[in-house]
Amino acid sequence: MDYLAGLNPQQRAAVENTQGPAMIVAGAGSGKTRVITYRVAHLIEKGVDAFNILVLTFTNKASKDMRERISKVVGAEAKNLWMGTFHSVFAKILRVEAEKIGYPSNFTIYDTDDSKSLIRAILREMQLDDKLYNANFVYNRISSAKNNLVSHVEYMQSAEIQAEDVSNKRPMLGVIYETYTKRCFKAGAMDFDDLLFKTNVLLKNHPDVLNKYQHKFKYLMVDEYQDTNFSQYTIVKKLAAAYQNICVVGDDAQSIYGFRGANIQNILNFEKDYPDLKVYKLEQNYRSTQNIVEVANSIIANNKNQLEKNVFSENESGDRIKVSRAFTDNEEGKIVAEAIVQDRSTNGLDYHDFAILYRTNAQSRAMEEALRKLNVPYKIYGGLSFYQRKEIKDLIAYFRLTFNPSDEEAIKRVINYPRRGLGDTTVDKIIVAADQHDITMWEVIQEPQKYIAGRIANQLNDFAMLIKSFQAESKKLDAYETALYISQHSGILKELHTDDSIEGRSRYENIQELLNGIKEFAEREDIEDRSLAIFMQDIALLTNDDRENDKTQDTVSMMTIHSAKGLEFKNVFVVGLEENLFPSQMSLNSRTDLEEERRLFYVAITRAEKKLTLTYATSRYRWGTLTNCEPSRFISEINARYLELETVKAPKTSIGEDSFDGERRSWSQQRDSFSKPKPVSSGTTTTSAASPRPKNTMLPTAHIPTPGFAPNAANEFQNGMEVEHEKFGFGKIINLEGNLPDVKATVFFQGLGNKQLLLKFAKLRIVK
């Protein structure tokens, strides 16, 4: 068994001991994925049927990577594993068992936007104040209830919950929850939380179904167990009850999703559920230098609530961790940008070797501005995903209606797109008629003459016939042919093709990209069912964490620390290490919250392989006001011998500010800068009168083109070329993407920043 030869003793023990309950405590960079995949492969090699193994992950990317690794050991048998995210695996089970809980097998899965749209509609109908009953707040309240297995009935019957809502002046939350639940059910839709909540209902109310899956899944493995919530914990415990061959893998030090409902106690108290538990500790970090590992250890040692382990590295000692002090957030951005340029040049690195991590998305602005000024290409992760773009959601809504015409949110999204004279007034009439007769919106649309008077009935008939034609074609065509047919006959392709603006062309190209993705799916040979309905299931279950650091593009990665979990980079900058920012002011009310912030810092540190830089500013604009900032308590928790501290020279002012000499000082000289922070005040911030807001810079004057200006053809441009634009002036091409004739260029123009231009329309002249 060659795959066992490369494992260290702790890894090998975790792989070979497959009977009974086990917990693998996997420190950062300790080869966790290798252990999980080899453990599954080892089970199959020992004769366990792959169909009897369930592996649960938190991202589709993780399950895909694991399956590929397992297939290299056991071959095609890896295809038979039940492996995927909690949501995808239990959605698959619910499709089979849906009728037992009153749902159709083709139920729609609502994403967050769909859920909030429905909540907003309910708030309007109930004539509730949408400021008091903010849709985001209501959605999170319902989500929290479901994750704690509190149904709308139990919510309404709980005196404690009702008293809490009344004291918060939101007594109608229970009614909204009930209405939301009933509307989803009527629409044949489940939201993301329902996929777990309804699975619990299924297993609780149908012992025959529970028994079936208990004996099907004789071996369970759960990755990132520290991130499980109560709902996930309950499902896993029920399924493992028959054989108790359950193995959970995780690291309590990387539990950072408490705000999503993750409960760190699930991993800390795992032994209470399984007294015969075997614990395997993977403590050798293969990713980072010794100094980085020691810094991480010194930080996490301050948490009281944790599993004991001793993470170590046998890699090189590496550089000490640099701590840079800036005077403003803009200065902080400049420090980081200049360090990236210098490190890249000195050490022969690529831009994709660098990552900038921050606590909040708002911090990206200063970093972006500094990178742009130095022409450093970057990519921000965690922004609008491809499947959340309007044009994509519009077309997908038509797909959803094809397979579930009762889908209320899909109907509202496209009934009048492209425009067909069925506006908001008509939609309101349909909703009223559906409520009065206790039927779905689709039933009203199919026979509008029964419920709605006037000429609108004919237009509704036409819409109903359109959707029925899509349903008929979907039974004859494959996924790609069906999608293309719907794209053409819905009018979306024509609508976007006639929009000649750069934005319109971009939206049209996005639709083409979606169709390309469906074509690839339709041609896959590793799955049996390649219908559009299955493609729809797959994309509905994509999570925000299903992002991959794309190293085919040479760009600096920028993201929140939460988004960085699971990734690694040679050089990492953790910025904004200031009290009330990191740790967040919201986390300073309890030890539990503060310890989660410290775990978040631990995660940030352990993303770094070779070099780690920590930065903070002594002043920062917040809500338009310049505030003084104290360095984060986390810096003072790091053992001083691992640190190298630097201070940049303060900008000179005309109002008598003290300035620093800008020279590097020893730790002993700077220790006072990182003294333990004072107790947190009532939350007010101090405005610095010494640092006035910078004056607005003048707008650039209009560019006058070079005499004889003549644009070049689209096929003549290359990355790095200096160019001239008639309006924007001189710039430099920093990225080209797409194929001729539709190549899109990202051009950095001095004073204007990056502009995205389609070369065939842009009229650019090559300067050199």
PDB file of C-alpha atoms in Angstrom, residues 348-490:
ATOM      1  CA  GLY A 348      11.596  36.779  -7.998  1.00  0.00           C
ATOM      2  CA  LEU A 349       8.020  36.188  -6.874  1.00  0.00           C
ATOM      3  CA  ASP A 350       4.750  36.400  -8.784  1.00  0.00           C
ATOM      4  CA  TYR A 351       1.867  38.654  -7.790  1.00  0.00           C
ATOM      5  CA  HIS A 352      -0.252  35.603  -6.971  1.00  0.00           C
ATOM      6  CA  ASP A 353       2.213  34.743  -4.200  1.00  0.00           C
ATOM      7  CA  PHE A 354       0.829  37.681  -2.184  1.00  0.00           C
ATOM      8  CA  ALA A 355      -2.400  38.038  -0.224  1.00  0.00           C
ATOM      9  CA  ILE A 356      -3.829  40.987   1.711  1.00  0.00           C
ATOM     10  CA  LEU A 357      -6.256  39.909   4.442  1.00  0.00           C
ATOM     11  CA  TYR A 358      -8.551  42.239   6.363  1.00  0.00           C
ATOM     12  CA  ARG A 359     -11.296  41.995   8.975  1.00  0.00           C
ATOM     13  CA  THR A 360     -13.945  43.942   7.010  1.00  0.00           C
ATOM     14  CA  ASN A 361     -14.577  44.515   3.316  1.00  0.00           C
ATOM     15  CA  ALA A 362     -14.523  48.298   3.833  1.00  0.00           C
ATOM     16  CA  GLN A 363     -10.758  48.128   4.427  1.00  0.00           C
ATOM     17  CA  SER A 364     -10.132  47.176   0.810  1.00  0.00           C
ATOM     18  CA  ARG A 365     -10.495  50.764  -0.442  1.00  0.00           C
ATOM     19  CA  ALA A 366      -7.169  52.112   0.840  1.00  0.00           C
ATOM     20  CA  MET A 367      -5.398  48.954  -0.316  1.00  0.00           C
ATOM     21  CA  GLU A 368      -6.931  49.181  -3.783  1.00  0.00           C
ATOM     22  CA  GLU A 369      -5.923  52.807  -4.220  1.00  0.00           C
ATOM     23  CA  ALA A 370      -2.333  52.102  -3.196  1.00  0.00           C
ATOM     24  CA  LEU A 371      -2.033  49.077  -5.504  1.00  0.00           C
ATOM     25  CA  ARG A 372      -3.475  51.017  -8.446  1.00  0.00           C
ATOM     26  CA  LYS A 373      -0.975  53.834  -8.018  1.00  0.00           C
ATOM     27  CA  LEU A 374       1.870  51.328  -8.401  1.00  0.00           C
ATOM     28  CA  ASN A 375       0.168  49.438 -11.266  1.00  0.00           C
ATOM     29  CA  VAL A 376      -0.054  46.277  -9.158  1.00  0.00           C
ATOM     30  CA  PRO A 377      -2.789  43.955 -10.509  1.00  0.00           C
ATOM     31  CA  TYR A 378      -5.138  42.542  -7.882  1.00  0.00           C
ATOM     32  CA  LYS A 379      -8.335  40.577  -7.488  1.00  0.00           C
ATOM     33  CA  ILE A 380     -10.857  40.991  -4.691  1.00  0.00           C
ATOM     34  CA  TYR A 381     -12.478  37.754  -3.568  1.00  0.00           C
ATOM     35  CA  GLY A 382     -15.864  37.568  -1.963  1.00  0.00           C
ATOM     36  CA  GLY A 383     -17.562  40.067  -4.279  1.00  0.00           C
ATOM     37  CA  LEU A 384     -20.551  39.385  -6.499  1.00  0.00           C
ATOM     38  CA  SER A 385     -20.332  35.796  -7.713  1.00  0.00           C
ATOM     39  CA  PHE A 386     -21.071  34.858 -11.322  1.00  0.00           C
ATOM     40  CA  TYR A 387     -24.369  33.205 -10.434  1.00  0.00           C
ATOM     41  CA  GLN A 388     -25.549  36.292  -8.508  1.00  0.00           C
ATOM     42  CA  ARG A 389     -25.353  38.614 -11.534  1.00  0.00           C
ATOM     43  CA  LYS A 390     -28.751  39.941 -12.619  1.00  0.00           C
ATOM     44  CA  GLU A 391     -28.702  38.552 -16.157  1.00  0.00           C
ATOM     45  CA  ILE A 392     -27.676  35.115 -14.902  1.00  0.00           C
ATOM     46  CA  LYS A 393     -30.373  35.063 -12.217  1.00  0.00           C
ATOM     47  CA  ASP A 394     -32.955  36.162 -14.811  1.00  0.00           C
ATOM     48  CA  LEU A 395     -32.197  33.285 -17.150  1.00  0.00           C
ATOM     49  CA  ILE A 396     -31.939  30.800 -14.297  1.00  0.00           C
ATOM     50  CA  ALA A 397     -35.385  31.938 -13.112  1.00  0.00           C
ATOM     51  CA  TYR A 398     -36.763  30.752 -16.472  1.00  0.00           C
ATOM     52  CA  PHE A 399     -34.928  27.447 -15.974  1.00  0.00           C
ATOM     53  CA  ARG A 400     -36.448  27.133 -12.497  1.00  0.00           C
ATOM     54  CA  LEU A 401     -39.977  27.751 -13.795  1.00  0.00           C
ATOM     55  CA  THR A 402     -39.470  25.062 -16.416  1.00  0.00           C
ATOM     56  CA  PHE A 403     -39.027  22.439 -13.703  1.00  0.00           C
ATOM     57  CA  ASN A 404     -41.148  23.964 -10.942  1.00  0.00           C
ATOM     58  CA  PRO A 405     -43.768  26.419 -12.273  1.00  0.00           C
ATOM     59  CA  SER A 406     -45.042  26.978  -8.726  1.00  0.00           C
ATOM     60  CA  ASP A 407     -41.820  28.833  -7.886  1.00  0.00           C
ATOM     61  CA  GLU A 408     -43.245  32.175  -6.730  1.00  0.00           C
ATOM     62  CA  GLU A 409     -39.954  34.111  -6.693  1.00  0.00           C
ATOM     63  CA  ALA A 410     -39.029  32.953 -10.191  1.00  0.00           C
ATOM     64  CA  ILE A 411     -42.442  34.028 -11.509  1.00  0.00           C
ATOM     65  CA  LYS A 412     -42.120  37.496 -10.001  1.00  0.00           C
ATOM     66  CA  ARG A 413     -38.610  37.860 -11.403  1.00  0.00           C
ATOM     67  CA  VAL A 414     -39.364  37.154 -15.075  1.00  0.00           C
ATOM     68  CA  ILE A 415     -43.093  37.514 -15.667  1.00  0.00           C
ATOM     69  CA  ASN A 416     -42.358  40.953 -17.095  1.00  0.00           C
ATOM     70  CA  TYR A 417     -38.772  40.462 -18.275  1.00  0.00           C
ATOM     71  CA  PRO A 418     -38.341  41.082 -21.121  1.00  0.00           C
ATOM     72  CA  ARG A 419     -41.249  43.500 -20.889  1.00  0.00           C
ATOM     73  CA  ARG A 420     -44.611  42.042 -21.890  1.00  0.00           C
ATOM     74  CA  GLY A 421     -47.066  44.398 -20.178  1.00  0.00           C
ATOM     75  CA  LEU A 422     -47.326  42.398 -16.964  1.00  0.00           C
ATOM     76  CA  GLY A 423     -46.061  44.880 -14.382  1.00  0.00           C
ATOM     77  CA  ASP A 424     -46.292  45.157 -10.603  1.00  0.00           C
ATOM     78  CA  THR A 425     -50.031  45.859 -10.630  1.00  0.00           C
ATOM     79  CA  THR A 426     -50.679  42.598 -12.460  1.00  0.00           C
ATOM     80  CA  VAL A 427     -48.391  40.668 -10.111  1.00  0.00           C
ATOM     81  CA  ASP A 428     -50.261  42.101  -7.119  1.00  0.00           C
ATOM     82  CA  LYS A 429     -53.572  40.952  -8.646  1.00  0.00           C
ATOM     83  CA  ILE A 430     -52.176  37.447  -9.167  1.00  0.00           C
ATOM     84  CA  ILE A 431     -50.946  37.290  -5.538  1.00  0.00           C
ATOM     85  CA  VAL A 432     -54.314  38.480  -4.187  1.00  0.00           C
ATOM     86  CA  ALA A 433     -56.214  35.945  -6.312  1.00  0.00           C
ATOM     87  CA  ALA A 434     -53.869  33.133  -5.252  1.00  0.00           C
ATOM     88  CA  ASP A 435     -54.303  34.008  -1.558  1.00  0.00           C
ATOM     89  CA  GLN A 436     -58.088  34.331  -1.817  1.00  0.00           C
ATOM     90  CA  HIS A 437     -58.475  30.909  -3.446  1.00  0.00           C
ATOM     91  CA  ASP A 438     -55.563  29.252  -1.576  1.00  0.00           C
ATOM     92  CA  ILE A 439     -53.812  28.269  -4.793  1.00  0.00           C
ATOM     93  CA  THR A 440     -50.428  29.020  -6.331  1.00  0.00           C
ATOM     94  CA  MET A 441     -49.597  31.968  -8.555  1.00  0.00           C
ATOM     95  CA  TRP A 442     -49.006  29.483 -11.397  1.00  0.00           C
ATOM     96  CA  GLU A 443     -52.546  28.118 -11.089  1.00  0.00           C
ATOM     97  CA  VAL A 444     -53.873  31.652 -11.498  1.00  0.00           C
ATOM     98  CA  ILE A 445     -51.614  32.281 -14.520  1.00  0.00           C
ATOM     99  CA  GLN A 446     -52.687  29.034 -16.209  1.00  0.00           C
ATOM    100  CA  GLU A 447     -56.379  29.952 -16.086  1.00  0.00           C
ATOM    101  CA  PRO A 448     -56.401  33.750 -15.691  1.00  0.00           C
ATOM    102  CA  GLN A 449     -59.957  34.206 -17.017  1.00  0.00           C
ATOM    103  CA  LYS A 450     -61.245  32.575 -13.817  1.00  0.00           C
ATOM    104  CA  TYR A 451     -59.535  35.054 -11.541  1.00  0.00           C
ATOM    105  CA  ILE A 452     -58.542  38.244 -13.376  1.00  0.00           C
ATOM    106  CA  ALA A 453     -60.741  40.299 -15.663  1.00  0.00           C
ATOM    107  CA  GLY A 454     -59.672  42.304 -18.693  1.00  0.00           C
ATOM    108  CA  ARG A 455     -57.099  42.070 -21.480  1.00  0.00           C
ATOM    109  CA  ILE A 456     -54.318  41.077 -19.077  1.00  0.00           C
ATOM    110  CA  ALA A 457     -55.751  37.540 -19.112  1.00  0.00           C
ATOM    111  CA  ASN A 458     -54.609  37.099 -22.722  1.00  0.00           C
ATOM    112  CA  GLN A 459     -51.063  38.198 -21.890  1.00  0.00           C
ATOM    113  CA  LEU A 460     -50.983  35.809 -18.921  1.00  0.00           C
ATOM    114  CA  ASN A 461     -52.143  33.030 -21.233  1.00  0.00           C
ATOM    115  CA  ASP A 462     -49.227  33.787 -23.544  1.00  0.00           C
ATOM    116  CA  PHE A 463     -46.769  33.652 -20.643  1.00  0.00           C
ATOM    117  CA  ALA A 464     -48.211  30.347 -19.443  1.00  0.00           C
ATOM    118  CA  MET A 465     -47.910  28.879 -22.959  1.00  0.00           C
ATOM    119  CA  LEU A 466     -44.288  30.047 -23.113  1.00  0.00           C
ATOM    120  CA  ILE A 467     -43.377  28.208 -19.899  1.00  0.00           C
ATOM    121  CA  LYS A 468     -45.277  25.099 -21.029  1.00  0.00           C
ATOM    122  CA  SER A 469     -43.309  25.104 -24.288  1.00  0.00           C
ATOM    123  CA  PHE A 470     -40.095  25.139 -22.254  1.00  0.00           C
ATOM    124  CA  GLN A 471     -41.358  22.179 -20.244  1.00  0.00           C
ATOM    125  CA  ALA A 472     -42.166  20.236 -23.405  1.00  0.00           C
ATOM    126  CA  GLU A 473     -38.779  20.932 -25.000  1.00  0.00           C
ATOM    127  CA  SER A 474     -36.888  20.010 -21.826  1.00  0.00           C
ATOM    128  CA  LYS A 475     -38.231  16.462 -22.106  1.00  0.00           C
ATOM    129  CA  LYS A 476     -36.764  16.078 -25.613  1.00  0.00           C
ATOM    130  CA  LEU A 477     -33.480  17.991 -25.437  1.00  0.00           C
ATOM    131  CA  ASP A 478     -30.277  17.714 -23.440  1.00  0.00           C
ATOM    132  CA  ALA A 479     -29.212  20.339 -20.887  1.00  0.00           C
ATOM    133  CA  TYR A 480     -27.427  22.624 -23.352  1.00  0.00           C
ATOM    134  CA  GLU A 481     -30.097  22.432 -26.057  1.00  0.00           C
ATOM    135  CA  THR A 482     -32.812  23.129 -23.479  1.00  0.00           C
ATOM    136  CA  ALA A 483     -30.915  26.099 -22.049  1.00  0.00           C
ATOM    137  CA  LEU A 484     -30.261  27.542 -25.509  1.00  0.00           C
ATOM    138  CA  TYR A 485     -33.922  27.130 -26.483  1.00  0.00           C
ATOM    139  CA  ILE A 486     -35.075  28.944 -23.326  1.00  0.00           C
ATOM    140  CA  SER A 487     -32.457  31.696 -23.797  1.00  0.00           C
ATOM    141  CA  GLN A 488     -33.678  32.362 -27.320  1.00  0.00           C
ATOM    142  CA  HIS A 489     -37.432  32.024 -26.876  1.00  0.00           C
ATOM    143  CA  SER A 490     -37.644  33.871 -23.559  1.00  0.00           C
TER     144      SER A 490
END
